XYZ file of C-alpha atoms in Angstrom:
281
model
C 21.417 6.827 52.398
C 23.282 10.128 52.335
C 22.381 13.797 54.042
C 23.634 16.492 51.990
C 23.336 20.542 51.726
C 20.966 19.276 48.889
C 18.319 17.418 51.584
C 15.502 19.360 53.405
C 15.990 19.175 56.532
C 16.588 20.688 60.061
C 19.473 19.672 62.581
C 18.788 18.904 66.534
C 20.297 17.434 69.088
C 19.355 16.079 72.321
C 21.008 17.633 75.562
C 21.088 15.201 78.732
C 19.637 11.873 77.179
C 22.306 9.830 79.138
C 23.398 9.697 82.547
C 26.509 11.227 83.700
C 27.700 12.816 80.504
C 26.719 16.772 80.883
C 28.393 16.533 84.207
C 31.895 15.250 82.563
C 31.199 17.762 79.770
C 30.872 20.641 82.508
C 27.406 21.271 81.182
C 25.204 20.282 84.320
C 24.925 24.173 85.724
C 23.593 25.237 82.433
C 20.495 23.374 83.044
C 19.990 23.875 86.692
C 17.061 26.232 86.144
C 15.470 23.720 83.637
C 12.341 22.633 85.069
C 11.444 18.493 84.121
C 8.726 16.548 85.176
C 11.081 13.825 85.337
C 14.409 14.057 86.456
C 15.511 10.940 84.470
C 14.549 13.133 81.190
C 16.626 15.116 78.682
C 16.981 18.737 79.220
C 16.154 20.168 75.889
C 15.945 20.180 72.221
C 19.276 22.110 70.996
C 19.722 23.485 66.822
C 23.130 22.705 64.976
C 21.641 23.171 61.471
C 18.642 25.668 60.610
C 18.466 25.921 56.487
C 17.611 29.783 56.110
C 19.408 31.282 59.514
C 21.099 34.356 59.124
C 23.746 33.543 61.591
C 25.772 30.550 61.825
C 22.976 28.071 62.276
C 22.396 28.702 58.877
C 26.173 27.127 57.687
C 25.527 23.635 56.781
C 28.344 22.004 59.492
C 28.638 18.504 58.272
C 31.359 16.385 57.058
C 32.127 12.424 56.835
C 35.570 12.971 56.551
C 37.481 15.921 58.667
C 36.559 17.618 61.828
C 38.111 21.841 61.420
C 39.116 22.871 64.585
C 37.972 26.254 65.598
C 41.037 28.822 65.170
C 41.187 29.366 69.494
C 41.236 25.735 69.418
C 44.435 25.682 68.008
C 45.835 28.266 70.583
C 44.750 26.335 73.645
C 41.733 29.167 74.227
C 39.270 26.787 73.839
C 38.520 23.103 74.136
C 36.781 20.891 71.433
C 35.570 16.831 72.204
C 34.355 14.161 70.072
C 30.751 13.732 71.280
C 29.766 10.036 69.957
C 26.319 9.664 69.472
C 23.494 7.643 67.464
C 21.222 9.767 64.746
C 18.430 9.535 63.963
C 17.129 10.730 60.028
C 13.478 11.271 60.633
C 10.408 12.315 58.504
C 8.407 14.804 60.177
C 4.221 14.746 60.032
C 2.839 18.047 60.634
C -0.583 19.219 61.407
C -0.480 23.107 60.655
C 2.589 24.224 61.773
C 2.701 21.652 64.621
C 5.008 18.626 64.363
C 1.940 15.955 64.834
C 4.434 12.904 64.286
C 8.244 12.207 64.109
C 9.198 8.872 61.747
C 12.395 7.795 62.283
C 13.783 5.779 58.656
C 17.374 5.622 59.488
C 20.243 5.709 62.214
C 23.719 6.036 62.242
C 26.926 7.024 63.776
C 27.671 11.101 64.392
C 29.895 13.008 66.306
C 28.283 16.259 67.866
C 31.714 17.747 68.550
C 31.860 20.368 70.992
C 34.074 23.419 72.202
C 33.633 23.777 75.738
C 32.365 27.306 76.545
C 31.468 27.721 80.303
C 30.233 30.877 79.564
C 28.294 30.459 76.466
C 24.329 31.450 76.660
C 23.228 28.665 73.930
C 23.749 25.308 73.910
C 24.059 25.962 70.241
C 26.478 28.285 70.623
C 29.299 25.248 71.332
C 27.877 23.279 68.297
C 28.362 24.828 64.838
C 31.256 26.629 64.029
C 31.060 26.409 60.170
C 31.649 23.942 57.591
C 32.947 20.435 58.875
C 32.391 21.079 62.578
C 30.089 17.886 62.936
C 30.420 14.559 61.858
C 27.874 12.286 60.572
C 28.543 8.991 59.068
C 28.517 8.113 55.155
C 26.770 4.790 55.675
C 23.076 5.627 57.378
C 21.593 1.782 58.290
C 17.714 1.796 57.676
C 15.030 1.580 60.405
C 11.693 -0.553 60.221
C 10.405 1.361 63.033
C 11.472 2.633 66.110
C 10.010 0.701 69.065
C 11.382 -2.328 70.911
C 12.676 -4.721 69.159
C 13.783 -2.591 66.320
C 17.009 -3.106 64.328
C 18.835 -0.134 66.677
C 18.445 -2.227 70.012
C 21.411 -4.778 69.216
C 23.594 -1.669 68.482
C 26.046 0.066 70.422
C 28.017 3.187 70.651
C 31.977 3.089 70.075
C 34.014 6.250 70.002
C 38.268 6.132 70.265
C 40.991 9.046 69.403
C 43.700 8.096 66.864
C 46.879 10.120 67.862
C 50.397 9.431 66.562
C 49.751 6.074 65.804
C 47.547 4.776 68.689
C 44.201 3.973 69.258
C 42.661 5.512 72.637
C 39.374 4.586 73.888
C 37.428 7.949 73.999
C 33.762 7.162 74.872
C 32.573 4.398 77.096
C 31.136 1.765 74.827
C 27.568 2.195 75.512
C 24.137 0.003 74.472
C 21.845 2.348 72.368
C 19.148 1.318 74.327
C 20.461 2.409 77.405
C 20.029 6.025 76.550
C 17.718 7.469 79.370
C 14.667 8.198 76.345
C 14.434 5.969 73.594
C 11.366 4.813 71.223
C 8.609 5.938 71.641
C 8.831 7.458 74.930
C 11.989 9.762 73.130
C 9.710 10.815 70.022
C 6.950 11.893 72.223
C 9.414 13.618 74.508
C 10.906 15.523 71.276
C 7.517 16.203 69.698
C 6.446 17.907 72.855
C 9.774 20.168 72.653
C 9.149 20.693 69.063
C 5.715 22.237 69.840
C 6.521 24.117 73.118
C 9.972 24.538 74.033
C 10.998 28.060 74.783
C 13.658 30.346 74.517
C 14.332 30.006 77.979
C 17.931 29.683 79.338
C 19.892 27.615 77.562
C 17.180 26.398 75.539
C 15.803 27.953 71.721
C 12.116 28.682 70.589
C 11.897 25.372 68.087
C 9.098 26.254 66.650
C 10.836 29.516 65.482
C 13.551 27.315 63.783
C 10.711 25.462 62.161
C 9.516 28.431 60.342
C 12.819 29.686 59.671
C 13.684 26.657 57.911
C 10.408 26.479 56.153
C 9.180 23.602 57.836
C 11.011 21.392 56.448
C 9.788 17.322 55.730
C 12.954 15.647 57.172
C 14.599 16.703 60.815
C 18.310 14.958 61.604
C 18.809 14.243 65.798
C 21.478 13.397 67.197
C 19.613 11.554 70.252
C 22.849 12.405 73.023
C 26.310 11.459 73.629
C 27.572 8.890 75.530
C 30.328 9.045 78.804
C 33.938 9.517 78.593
C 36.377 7.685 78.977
C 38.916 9.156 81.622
C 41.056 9.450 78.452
C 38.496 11.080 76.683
C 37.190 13.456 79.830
C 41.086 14.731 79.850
C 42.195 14.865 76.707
C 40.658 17.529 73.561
C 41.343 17.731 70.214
C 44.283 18.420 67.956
C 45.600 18.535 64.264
C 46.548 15.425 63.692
C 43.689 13.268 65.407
C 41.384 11.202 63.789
C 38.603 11.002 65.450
C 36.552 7.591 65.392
C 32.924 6.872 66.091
C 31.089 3.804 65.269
C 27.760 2.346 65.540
C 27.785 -1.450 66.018
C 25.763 -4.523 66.059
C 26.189 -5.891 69.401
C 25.078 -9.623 68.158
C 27.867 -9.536 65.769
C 31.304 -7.736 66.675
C 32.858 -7.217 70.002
C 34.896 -4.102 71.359
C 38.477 -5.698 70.200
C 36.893 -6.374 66.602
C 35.915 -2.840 66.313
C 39.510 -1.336 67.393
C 40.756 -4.178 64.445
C 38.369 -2.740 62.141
C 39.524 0.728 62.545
C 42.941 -0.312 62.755
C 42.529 -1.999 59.264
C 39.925 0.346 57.971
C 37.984 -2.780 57.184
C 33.965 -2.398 57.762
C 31.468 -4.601 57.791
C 28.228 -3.122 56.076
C 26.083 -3.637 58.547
C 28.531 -0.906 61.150
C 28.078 3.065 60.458
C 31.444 4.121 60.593
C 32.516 7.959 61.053
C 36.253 8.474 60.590
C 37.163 12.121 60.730
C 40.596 13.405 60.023
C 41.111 16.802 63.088
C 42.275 19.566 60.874
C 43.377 23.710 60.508
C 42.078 25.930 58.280
């Protein structure tokens, strides 16, 4: 299946859903006033896409094929990663304007690409920069259901660079399941933030994006992005890159068969494959 400007739907992300990576991402002060019952849990519920915003939330962001930097970008005042991540395309159950129920029906690769902005008030304010400033995969692989044993569990997270002709490992090749919230234990988390999250801090008032986007049947999260590499930690976007994140059976390929496959540009169908050519306007 595809998402396009055409589908009804909101866009989220999860901040802090595994270990280590808001600290590499210099993100880790933003959320030291963010109070969680569990310190193992994500930090908060984050908007890239909001059908019916007035500001830039309101710019449908994403593309399959290029990733447009940001014009600072491109003058060295700003900073942009490749965030590899797994996404989840989810039916959303209301009761009144409460989300009752979240249905995930289909995963896939994305890249929740980033400028670093120490000083930025939003988390959402480092997300969507206009068209083609996120990256979700063409391919979507369907879900049965979302609880162990689910198709997701044998897949993992793959993310390199491709600069001037070689391939760089960017993300550290991670298990999906090893994300800190997963199954059910990650819907519930995310239905709670649906229904109660503030704008506090970092954090938005989701409920507020709800209505804005008339509460729309369909929600797209990107569940959090994996470690760097200390390639990737170092080293930002520029023309020229092609940026590379893949979600893999684990049963079936290995890392060196992936970095073939992208080498090649020959996929398997069963791998959602993201492939983004880093471009100037």
């Amino acid at each position: 299946m595809q998402v396009t400007t055409e589908s009804k739907f909101i866009g989220l992300g999860v901040a802090g859903n595994f270990a280590g990576h808001l600290e590499q991402a210099g993100e880790a002060s933003d959320f030291v006033a963010v109070v969680v019952r569990d310190t193992s849990a994500p930090k908060a519920l984050f908007p890239f896409y909001v059908p019916g915003h007035p500001g830039q939330l309101g710019v449908f962001p994403l593309s399959e094929k290029a990733i447009f930097l940001p014009e600072a970008a491109v003058s060295g005042d700003e900073k942009v990663q490749i965030e590899p991540e797994v996404v989840l395309w989810c039916e959303l159950e209301y009761a009144g304007t409460q989300v009752a129920a979240i249905h995930p029906r289909a995963f896939g690769a994305y890249n929740d690409c980033s400028i670093r902005r120490p000083n930025a008030k939003k988390i959402s304010e480092k997300k969507n920069w206009g068209e083609e400033s996120k990256g979700l995969a063409a391919n979507l692989l369907p879900l049965s259901h979302f609880s162990a044993g689910c198709e997701l569990d044998d897949y993992r997270i793959a993310c390199y660079l491709e600069r001037d002709g070689e391939l760089h490992a960017y993300g550290v090749d991670s298990a999906a399941v090893d994300y800190s919230y997963f199954h059910q234990q990650l819907l519930d988390w995310a239905i709670d933030k649906f229904n109660h999250q503030q704008d506090e801090g970092p954090a938005e008032h989701i409920q507020g994006l709800l209505a804005q986007a008339g509460y729309p049947s369909h929600a797209l999260i990107s569940i959090g992005a994996t470690r760097y590499t200390p390639f990737g930690e170092t080293h930002f976007l520029k023309p020229g890159d092609t940026a590379c994140v893949l979600v893999y059976p684990a049963s079936r390929y290995g890392e060196s068969d992936i970095r073939d496959a992208i080498r090649s540009r020959q996929f398997g169908p069963d791998v959602s494959v993201l492939l983004q050519a880093v471009k100037t306007r």
